[in-house]
PDB file of C-alpha atoms in Angstrom:
ATOM      1  CA  MET A   1      15.134 -14.492 -20.441  1.00  0.00           C
ATOM      2  CA  GLU A   2      19.092 -16.007 -20.652  1.00  0.00           C
ATOM      3  CA  LYS A   3      17.587 -19.091 -23.758  1.00  0.00           C
ATOM      4  CA  LEU A   4      16.320 -16.525 -25.660  1.00  0.00           C
ATOM      5  CA  LYS A   5      19.084 -14.069 -25.979  1.00  0.00           C
ATOM      6  CA  TYR A   6      19.423 -14.963 -29.428  1.00  0.00           C
ATOM      7  CA  LEU A   7      16.719 -14.371 -31.562  1.00  0.00           C
ATOM      8  CA  PRO A   8      16.515 -12.959 -34.553  1.00  0.00           C
ATOM      9  CA  ILE A   9      12.777 -10.667 -35.747  1.00  0.00           C
ATOM     10  CA  LEU A  10      13.069 -10.704 -39.026  1.00  0.00           C
ATOM     11  CA  MET A  11      11.972  -7.465 -41.066  1.00  0.00           C
ATOM     12  CA  TYR A  12       9.805  -7.597 -44.321  1.00  0.00           C
ATOM     13  CA  HIS A  13       7.920  -5.299 -46.635  1.00  0.00           C
ATOM     14  CA  ASN A  14       6.443  -5.426 -49.135  1.00  0.00           C
ATOM     15  CA  VAL A  15       6.770  -9.116 -51.372  1.00  0.00           C
ATOM     16  CA  ILE A  16       5.895  -9.280 -54.544  1.00  0.00           C
ATOM     17  CA  ASP A  17       5.245 -11.100 -58.332  1.00  0.00           C
ATOM     18  CA  LYS A  18       6.919  -8.142 -60.246  1.00  0.00           C
ATOM     19  CA  LYS A  19      10.510  -7.583 -60.910  1.00  0.00           C
ATOM     20  CA  LEU A  20      11.895  -4.823 -58.394  1.00  0.00           C
ATOM     21  CA  THR A  21      11.726  -1.121 -59.330  1.00  0.00           C
ATOM     22  CA  GLN A  22      14.185   1.646 -58.640  1.00  0.00           C
ATOM     23  CA  VAL A  23      11.662   3.713 -56.137  1.00  0.00           C
ATOM     24  CA  TRP A  24      10.477  -0.423 -54.877  1.00  0.00           C
ATOM     25  CA  ASN A  25      13.838  -0.572 -53.829  1.00  0.00           C
ATOM     26  CA  ASN A  26      14.764  -0.151 -50.465  1.00  0.00           C
ATOM     27  CA  PHE A  27      11.240  -1.648 -49.832  1.00  0.00           C
ATOM     28  CA  CYS A  28      11.082  -4.739 -51.073  1.00  0.00           C
ATOM     29  CA  ILE A  29      12.019  -8.302 -52.035  1.00  0.00           C
ATOM     30  CA  GLU A  30      10.792 -10.434 -55.606  1.00  0.00           C
ATOM     31  CA  LYS A  31       8.659 -13.398 -53.827  1.00  0.00           C
ATOM     32  CA  VAL A  32      11.294 -15.959 -55.150  1.00  0.00           C
ATOM     33  CA  GLN A  33      13.611 -14.060 -52.846  1.00  0.00           C
ATOM     34  CA  PHE A  34      11.482 -15.252 -49.917  1.00  0.00           C
ATOM     35  CA  GLU A  35      10.883 -18.382 -50.637  1.00  0.00           C
ATOM     36  CA  LYS A  36      14.687 -19.481 -50.828  1.00  0.00           C
ATOM     37  CA  GLN A  37      14.496 -17.839 -47.859  1.00  0.00           C
ATOM     38  CA  MET A  38      11.998 -19.328 -45.972  1.00  0.00           C
ATOM     39  CA  ALA A  39      13.588 -22.764 -48.171  1.00  0.00           C
ATOM     40  CA  PHE A  40      16.894 -22.063 -46.274  1.00  0.00           C
ATOM     41  CA  LEU A  41      14.960 -21.571 -42.653  1.00  0.00           C
ATOM     42  CA  LEU A  42      13.311 -24.621 -43.102  1.00  0.00           C
ATOM     43  CA  LYS A  43      16.189 -26.200 -44.021  1.00  0.00           C
ATOM     44  CA  LYS A  44      18.362 -25.420 -41.643  1.00  0.00           C
ATOM     45  CA  GLY A  45      16.137 -26.250 -38.346  1.00  0.00           C
ATOM     46  CA  TYR A  46      15.176 -23.603 -37.643  1.00  0.00           C
ATOM     47  CA  THR A  47      11.361 -23.627 -35.526  1.00  0.00           C
ATOM     48  CA  CYS A  48       8.922 -19.275 -36.564  1.00  0.00           C
ATOM     49  CA  LEU A  49       7.467 -17.665 -33.526  1.00  0.00           C
ATOM     50  CA  ASN A  50       4.502 -15.874 -32.515  1.00  0.00           C
ATOM     51  CA  PHE A  51       4.637 -13.138 -30.425  1.00  0.00           C
ATOM     52  CA  GLU A  52       2.282 -15.731 -28.419  1.00  0.00           C
ATOM     53  CA  ASP A  53       4.714 -18.185 -28.023  1.00  0.00           C
ATOM     54  CA  LEU A  54       7.146 -16.030 -27.193  1.00  0.00           C
ATOM     55  CA  GLU A  55       4.997 -14.987 -23.677  1.00  0.00           C
ATOM     56  CA  ASN A  56       4.592 -19.313 -22.962  1.00  0.00           C
ATOM     57  CA  ILE A  57       8.428 -19.095 -23.495  1.00  0.00           C
ATOM     58  CA  ILE A  58       9.740 -16.358 -21.639  1.00  0.00           C
ATOM     59  CA  GLN A  59       6.325 -17.396 -18.224  1.00  0.00           C
ATOM     60  CA  GLU A  60       8.842 -20.570 -18.417  1.00  0.00           C
ATOM     61  CA  ARG A  61       5.055 -22.193 -19.831  1.00  0.00           C
ATOM     62  CA  THR A  62       7.326 -24.363 -23.360  1.00  0.00           C
ATOM     63  CA  GLU A  63      10.657 -24.912 -23.720  1.00  0.00           C
ATOM     64  CA  CYS A  64      12.643 -22.406 -26.140  1.00  0.00           C
ATOM     65  CA  PRO A  65      12.890 -24.398 -29.601  1.00  0.00           C
ATOM     66  CA  LYS A  66      16.981 -24.515 -30.090  1.00  0.00           C
ATOM     67  CA  LYS A  67      17.117 -22.294 -33.118  1.00  0.00           C
ATOM     68  CA  PRO A  68      13.879 -19.722 -32.738  1.00  0.00           C
ATOM     69  CA  VAL A  69      12.519 -16.995 -35.745  1.00  0.00           C
ATOM     70  CA  ILE A  70      10.132 -14.298 -35.796  1.00  0.00           C
ATOM     71  CA  ILE A  71       8.967 -13.111 -39.440  1.00  0.00           C
ATOM     72  CA  THR A  72       7.499 -10.280 -39.264  1.00  0.00           C
ATOM     73  CA  LEU A  73       5.924  -8.816 -42.636  1.00  0.00           C
ATOM     74  CA  ASP A  74       5.088  -4.111 -41.494  1.00  0.00           C
ATOM     75  CA  ASP A  75       1.898  -3.234 -42.926  1.00  0.00           C
ATOM     76  CA  SER A  76      -0.083  -6.127 -43.691  1.00  0.00           C
ATOM     77  CA  TYR A  77      -0.327  -4.709 -47.649  1.00  0.00           C
ATOM     78  CA  CYS A  78      -2.890  -7.163 -50.028  1.00  0.00           C
ATOM     79  CA  GLU A  79       0.041  -8.395 -52.596  1.00  0.00           C
ATOM     80  CA  THR A  80       2.006  -9.229 -49.774  1.00  0.00           C
ATOM     81  CA  VAL A  81       0.090 -11.144 -47.565  1.00  0.00           C
ATOM     82  CA  ASN A  82      -1.271 -13.170 -50.875  1.00  0.00           C
ATOM     83  CA  ASN A  83       2.036 -13.902 -51.772  1.00  0.00           C
ATOM     84  CA  VAL A  84       4.271 -14.781 -48.217  1.00  0.00           C
ATOM     85  CA  VAL A  85       0.637 -16.692 -46.332  1.00  0.00           C
ATOM     86  CA  PRO A  86      -0.124 -19.713 -48.948  1.00  0.00           C
ATOM     87  CA  ILE A  87       4.436 -20.189 -48.857  1.00  0.00           C
ATOM     88  CA  LEU A  88       4.868 -20.520 -45.146  1.00  0.00           C
ATOM     89  CA  VAL A  89       0.560 -22.446 -44.961  1.00  0.00           C
ATOM     90  CA  SER A  90       2.432 -25.384 -47.866  1.00  0.00           C
ATOM     91  CA  LYS A  91       6.106 -25.010 -45.324  1.00  0.00           C
ATOM     92  CA  ASN A  92       3.889 -25.178 -42.025  1.00  0.00           C
ATOM     93  CA  MET A  93       5.736 -21.784 -40.504  1.00  0.00           C
ATOM     94  CA  LYS A  94       4.133 -18.707 -38.808  1.00  0.00           C
ATOM     95  CA  CYS A  95       4.191 -15.607 -39.471  1.00  0.00           C
ATOM     96  CA  VAL A  96       3.163 -12.298 -37.641  1.00  0.00           C
ATOM     97  CA  PHE A  97       1.971  -8.959 -39.744  1.00  0.00           C
ATOM     98  CA  SER A  98       1.389  -5.322 -38.294  1.00  0.00           C
ATOM     99  CA  VAL A  99      -2.216  -3.796 -39.639  1.00  0.00           C
ATOM    100  CA  VAL A 100      -2.927   0.458 -39.528  1.00  0.00           C
ATOM    101  CA  THR A 101      -5.891   0.512 -38.174  1.00  0.00           C
ATOM    102  CA  GLY A 102      -7.381   3.516 -39.845  1.00  0.00           C
ATOM    103  CA  TYR A 103      -6.294   1.806 -42.923  1.00  0.00           C
ATOM    104  CA  ILE A 104      -7.466  -1.835 -43.446  1.00  0.00           C
ATOM    105  CA  GLY A 105      -8.711  -2.072 -46.607  1.00  0.00           C
ATOM    106  CA  LYS A 106      -7.133   1.557 -48.512  1.00  0.00           C
ATOM    107  CA  LYS A 107      -4.602   2.560 -49.727  1.00  0.00           C
ATOM    108  CA  SER A 108      -1.845   3.440 -48.094  1.00  0.00           C
ATOM    109  CA  SER A 109      -1.076   7.208 -46.763  1.00  0.00           C
ATOM    110  CA  TRP A 110       2.888   6.452 -45.891  1.00  0.00           C
ATOM    111  CA  GLU A 111       4.388   5.542 -50.092  1.00  0.00           C
ATOM    112  CA  LYS A 112       3.659   8.297 -51.311  1.00  0.00           C
ATOM    113  CA  GLU A 113       6.632   8.221 -53.863  1.00  0.00           C
ATOM    114  CA  VAL A 114       4.260   5.598 -55.471  1.00  0.00           C
ATOM    115  CA  ASP A 115       0.931   6.716 -54.611  1.00  0.00           C
ATOM    116  CA  GLY A 116      -0.122   3.938 -51.088  1.00  0.00           C
ATOM    117  CA  SER A 117      -0.999   0.445 -51.909  1.00  0.00           C
ATOM    118  CA  LEU A 118      -3.957  -1.554 -50.825  1.00  0.00           C
ATOM    119  CA  THR A 119      -4.034  -3.252 -47.653  1.00  0.00           C
ATOM    120  CA  ILE A 120      -5.632  -6.141 -45.650  1.00  0.00           C
ATOM    121  CA  THR A 121      -9.589  -6.065 -45.608  1.00  0.00           C
ATOM    122  CA  GLU A 122     -11.472  -6.963 -42.335  1.00  0.00           C
ATOM    123  CA  GLU A 123     -12.975  -9.654 -43.775  1.00  0.00           C
ATOM    124  CA  GLN A 124      -9.173 -10.908 -45.705  1.00  0.00           C
ATOM    125  CA  ILE A 125      -7.775 -10.698 -41.420  1.00  0.00           C
ATOM    126  CA  LYS A 126     -10.518 -12.465 -40.824  1.00  0.00           C
ATOM    127  CA  LYS A 127      -9.786 -15.025 -43.292  1.00  0.00           C
ATOM    128  CA  TYR A 128      -5.879 -16.274 -42.495  1.00  0.00           C
ATOM    129  CA  SER A 129      -5.195 -15.509 -38.771  1.00  0.00           C
ATOM    130  CA  GLY A 130      -5.134 -18.203 -36.861  1.00  0.00           C
ATOM    131  CA  SER A 131      -2.659 -20.521 -35.770  1.00  0.00           C
ATOM    132  CA  LEU A 132       0.011 -19.866 -38.299  1.00  0.00           C
ATOM    133  CA  VAL A 133      -1.290 -16.070 -39.356  1.00  0.00           C
ATOM    134  CA  SER A 134      -1.244 -13.477 -36.771  1.00  0.00           C
ATOM    135  CA  PHE A 135      -1.939  -9.922 -36.650  1.00  0.00           C
ATOM    136  CA  GLU A 136      -0.069  -7.477 -34.134  1.00  0.00           C
ATOM    137  CA  SER A 137      -0.882  -2.917 -34.631  1.00  0.00           C
ATOM    138  CA  HIS A 138       0.810  -1.585 -36.778  1.00  0.00           C
ATOM    139  CA  THR A 139      -0.634   1.518 -34.559  1.00  0.00           C
ATOM    140  CA  GLU A 140      -3.691   2.956 -35.890  1.00  0.00           C
ATOM    141  CA  ASN A 141      -2.192   6.704 -38.780  1.00  0.00           C
ATOM    142  CA  HIS A 142       1.614   4.947 -38.890  1.00  0.00           C
ATOM    143  CA  VAL A 143       2.734   8.369 -37.741  1.00  0.00           C
ATOM    144  CA  HIS A 144       5.913   8.548 -35.972  1.00  0.00           C
ATOM    145  CA  LEU A 145       5.312   8.416 -32.408  1.00  0.00           C
ATOM    146  CA  THR A 146       8.429   9.893 -31.419  1.00  0.00           C
ATOM    147  CA  LYS A 147       6.321  13.552 -32.605  1.00  0.00           C
ATOM    148  CA  HIS A 148       2.438  13.914 -31.330  1.00  0.00           C
ATOM    149  CA  SER A 149       1.741  14.415 -28.176  1.00  0.00           C
ATOM    150  CA  VAL A 150       0.614  11.959 -24.971  1.00  0.00           C
ATOM    151  CA  LYS A 151      -2.874  12.144 -25.371  1.00  0.00           C
ATOM    152  CA  GLU A 152      -2.981  10.937 -29.661  1.00  0.00           C
ATOM    153  CA  VAL A 153      -0.454   7.962 -28.877  1.00  0.00           C
ATOM    154  CA  GLU A 154      -2.235   7.170 -26.079  1.00  0.00           C
ATOM    155  CA  ARG A 155      -5.290   7.185 -28.087  1.00  0.00           C
ATOM    156  CA  ASP A 156      -3.719   6.512 -31.459  1.00  0.00           C
ATOM    157  CA  LEU A 157      -2.010   2.916 -29.429  1.00  0.00           C
ATOM    158  CA  GLU A 158      -5.229   2.022 -27.613  1.00  0.00           C
ATOM    159  CA  ASN A 159      -7.475   2.377 -29.854  1.00  0.00           C
ATOM    160  CA  SER A 160      -5.394   0.132 -33.248  1.00  0.00           C
ATOM    161  CA  LYS A 161      -5.169  -2.158 -30.307  1.00  0.00           C
ATOM    162  CA  LYS A 162      -8.982  -2.657 -29.172  1.00  0.00           C
ATOM    163  CA  THR A 163     -10.400  -2.515 -33.025  1.00  0.00           C
ATOM    164  CA  LEU A 164      -7.543  -5.093 -33.835  1.00  0.00           C
ATOM    165  CA  GLU A 165      -8.966  -7.863 -31.010  1.00  0.00           C
ATOM    166  CA  SER A 166     -12.251  -7.341 -31.844  1.00  0.00           C
ATOM    167  CA  ILE A 167     -11.455  -8.253 -35.502  1.00  0.00           C
ATOM    168  CA  THR A 168      -9.492 -11.430 -35.073  1.00  0.00           C
ATOM    169  CA  GLY A 169     -11.024 -12.459 -31.297  1.00  0.00           C
ATOM    170  CA  ARG A 170      -7.750 -12.862 -29.973  1.00  0.00           C
ATOM    171  CA  LYS A 171      -4.461 -10.631 -28.274  1.00  0.00           C
ATOM    172  CA  VAL A 172      -3.094  -8.380 -29.875  1.00  0.00           C
ATOM    173  CA  ARG A 173       0.471  -9.134 -27.471  1.00  0.00           C
ATOM    174  CA  ALA A 174       3.154  -6.727 -29.949  1.00  0.00           C
ATOM    175  CA  VAL A 175       3.346  -2.618 -31.395  1.00  0.00           C
ATOM    176  CA  PHE A 176       5.319  -2.123 -34.183  1.00  0.00           C
ATOM    177  CA  TYR A 177       6.698   0.963 -34.346  1.00  0.00           C
ATOM    178  CA  PRO A 178       6.364   2.893 -37.478  1.00  0.00           C
ATOM    179  CA  TYR A 179       9.887   4.034 -38.823  1.00  0.00           C
ATOM    180  CA  GLY A 180      11.427   2.822 -35.745  1.00  0.00           C
ATOM    181  CA  SER A 181       9.991   6.306 -33.969  1.00  0.00           C
ATOM    182  CA  TYR A 182       9.949   5.369 -30.243  1.00  0.00           C
ATOM    183  CA  ASN A 183      11.039   6.927 -26.148  1.00  0.00           C
ATOM    184  CA  ALA A 184      11.070   6.051 -23.568  1.00  0.00           C
ATOM    185  CA  ASN A 185       7.981   7.718 -23.443  1.00  0.00           C
ATOM    186  CA  VAL A 186       5.953   5.788 -25.915  1.00  0.00           C
ATOM    187  CA  LYS A 187       8.088   2.777 -24.075  1.00  0.00           C
ATOM    188  CA  SER A 188       5.832   3.743 -21.270  1.00  0.00           C
ATOM    189  CA  PHE A 189       2.461   4.918 -23.418  1.00  0.00           C
ATOM    190  CA  THR A 190       3.348   1.240 -25.072  1.00  0.00           C
ATOM    191  CA  ALA A 191       3.089  -0.427 -21.513  1.00  0.00           C
ATOM    192  CA  LYS A 192      -0.287   0.982 -20.116  1.00  0.00           C
ATOM    193  CA  ALA A 193      -2.556   0.507 -23.800  1.00  0.00           C
ATOM    194  CA  GLY A 194      -1.393  -3.863 -22.421  1.00  0.00           C
ATOM    195  CA  TYR A 195       0.963  -4.404 -25.103  1.00  0.00           C
ATOM    196  CA  LEU A 196       3.573  -7.012 -23.767  1.00  0.00           C
ATOM    197  CA  TYR A 197       7.054  -5.795 -26.696  1.00  0.00           C
ATOM    198  CA  GLY A 198       6.919  -2.916 -28.708  1.00  0.00           C
ATOM    199  CA  LEU A 199       9.106  -3.877 -32.232  1.00  0.00           C
ATOM    200  CA  ALA A 200      11.341  -1.535 -33.157  1.00  0.00           C
ATOM    201  CA  ILE A 201      14.521  -1.440 -35.969  1.00  0.00           C
ATOM    202  CA  GLY A 202      17.652  -0.599 -34.257  1.00  0.00           C
ATOM    203  CA  SER A 203      17.665  -0.839 -29.932  1.00  0.00           C
ATOM    204  CA  SER A 204      20.495   0.669 -27.186  1.00  0.00           C
ATOM    205  CA  LYS A 205      20.318  -3.049 -25.979  1.00  0.00           C
ATOM    206  CA  PRO A 206      22.470  -5.786 -26.530  1.00  0.00           C
ATOM    207  CA  THR A 207      20.278  -8.081 -25.950  1.00  0.00           C
ATOM    208  CA  VAL A 208      17.136  -8.400 -28.421  1.00  0.00           C
ATOM    209  CA  THR A 209      15.015  -8.830 -25.143  1.00  0.00           C
ATOM    210  CA  GLU A 210      16.575  -7.109 -22.846  1.00  0.00           C
ATOM    211  CA  ASP A 211      14.200  -4.671 -23.159  1.00  0.00           C
ATOM    212  CA  LEU A 212      10.653  -6.537 -24.844  1.00  0.00           C
ATOM    213  CA  PHE A 213       9.899  -2.468 -25.700  1.00  0.00           C
ATOM    214  CA  GLU A 214      12.919  -1.570 -27.917  1.00  0.00           C
ATOM    215  CA  MET A 215      12.505  -4.842 -29.092  1.00  0.00           C
ATOM    216  CA  ARG A 216      15.690  -5.447 -32.394  1.00  0.00           C
ATOM    217  CA  ARG A 217      15.648  -6.747 -35.458  1.00  0.00           C
ATOM    218  CA  VAL A 218      16.816  -7.652 -38.725  1.00  0.00           C
ATOM    219  CA  TYR A 219      16.190  -6.461 -41.753  1.00  0.00           C
ATOM    220  CA  ILE A 220      15.669  -7.575 -45.060  1.00  0.00           C
ATOM    221  CA  LYS A 221      16.819  -5.770 -47.891  1.00  0.00           C
ATOM    222  CA  PRO A 222      15.995  -6.931 -51.823  1.00  0.00           C
ATOM    223  CA  GLY A 223      19.988  -7.278 -52.786  1.00  0.00           C
ATOM    224  CA  ASP A 224      20.355  -9.323 -50.217  1.00  0.00           C
ATOM    225  CA  SER A 225      21.732 -12.765 -51.053  1.00  0.00           C
ATOM    226  CA  LEU A 226      21.333 -16.509 -49.882  1.00  0.00           C
ATOM    227  CA  PHE A 227      24.477 -15.503 -47.953  1.00  0.00           C
ATOM    228  CA  ASP A 228      23.218 -12.168 -46.711  1.00  0.00           C
ATOM    229  CA  PHE A 229      20.437 -13.344 -45.440  1.00  0.00           C
ATOM    230  CA  LYS A 230      22.198 -16.203 -42.890  1.00  0.00           C
ATOM    231  CA  ARG A 231      25.036 -13.618 -42.127  1.00  0.00           C
ATOM    232  CA  LYS A 232      21.863 -12.152 -40.459  1.00  0.00           C
ATOM    233  CA  ILE A 233      20.149 -14.162 -39.033  1.00  0.00           C
ATOM    234  CA  SER A 234      23.822 -16.041 -37.239  1.00  0.00           C
ATOM    235  CA  ARG A 235      23.802 -15.723 -33.943  1.00  0.00           C
ATOM    236  CA  TRP A 236      27.197 -13.538 -34.179  1.00  0.00           C
ATOM    237  CA  TYR A 237      25.334 -11.054 -35.898  1.00  0.00           C
ATOM    238  CA  ILE A 238      22.520 -10.653 -34.021  1.00  0.00           C
ATOM    239  CA  TRP A 239      25.759 -10.539 -31.286  1.00  0.00           C
ATOM    240  CA  PHE A 240      27.784  -7.836 -32.923  1.00  0.00           C
ATOM    241  CA  ARG A 241      24.532  -5.506 -34.338  1.00  0.00           C
ATOM    242  CA  GLY A 242      23.807  -5.601 -30.147  1.00  0.00           C
ATOM    243  CA  ILE A 243      26.915  -4.554 -29.540  1.00  0.00           C
ATOM    244  CA  ARG A 244      27.862  -2.071 -31.525  1.00  0.00           C
ATOM    245  CA  GLU A 245      24.130  -0.911 -31.661  1.00  0.00           C
ATOM    246  CA  ALA A 246      25.107  -0.906 -26.877  1.00  0.00           C
ATOM    247  CA  TYR A 247      27.781   0.646 -27.658  1.00  0.00           C
ATOM    248  CA  LYS A 248      26.834   3.589 -31.074  1.00  0.00           C
ATOM    249  CA  ARG A 249      23.537   4.704 -28.873  1.00  0.00           C
ATOM    250  CA  SER A 250      25.979   4.745 -25.212  1.00  0.00           C
ATOM    251  CA  ARG A 251      28.625   7.034 -26.935  1.00  0.00           C
ATOM    252  CA  GLU A 252      25.824   9.301 -28.140  1.00  0.00           C
ATOM    253  CA  ARG A 253      24.423  10.087 -25.323  1.00  0.00           C
ATOM    254  CA  LYS A 254      27.648  11.492 -23.934  1.00  0.00           C
TER     255      LYS A 254
END
């Protein structure tokens, strides 16, 4: 795991064509901005991984690239998928979408401010699933996992994994915790359900891969300039953020 101390996992939600509105500011970026960021990664020699690649690296079946990155997009909105996939496929770059399996082909219920967004259909998942585009779990119902009973959480995690695997015919390795909400019990249930990775937002661990069930992601915001983007994926930023969060959480436990 020594080689994987540096692993920026980028977090996106909506990638849209239209100009940003105030309501959407915290949730999405414009397609033009996203395309510039992807071009930057390609120019600087980053290698995009998915979670199958990560498993192979951890198991020492393949070598870790010098500049790894994982591009993740939460919720699998139709507009986002339609905007992102052509950009990345044209550049031969991999990406990972998370799917709320109870809402496949439906409007999201967790975006009350904008009356929800239409999510990807089962047919689209089958169409796009492959070596460049992969789909992982975002649970079945997009709930705060820390606020529900043991049975509810176990059922949600298990059902989501089974549903997605039946659609894609591929192994589901990761769950993206809705709202970044997790605790020790949630991590335990995640492992029990057969996942290999739990994706959070923040983490109490100084390095991204120290605990594979609370893997920290880098939130890419609409206001980020290309300089901000470069800073956020740098080794020193990943290291500094990890140390800062670990220290902060240790203080909170006292």
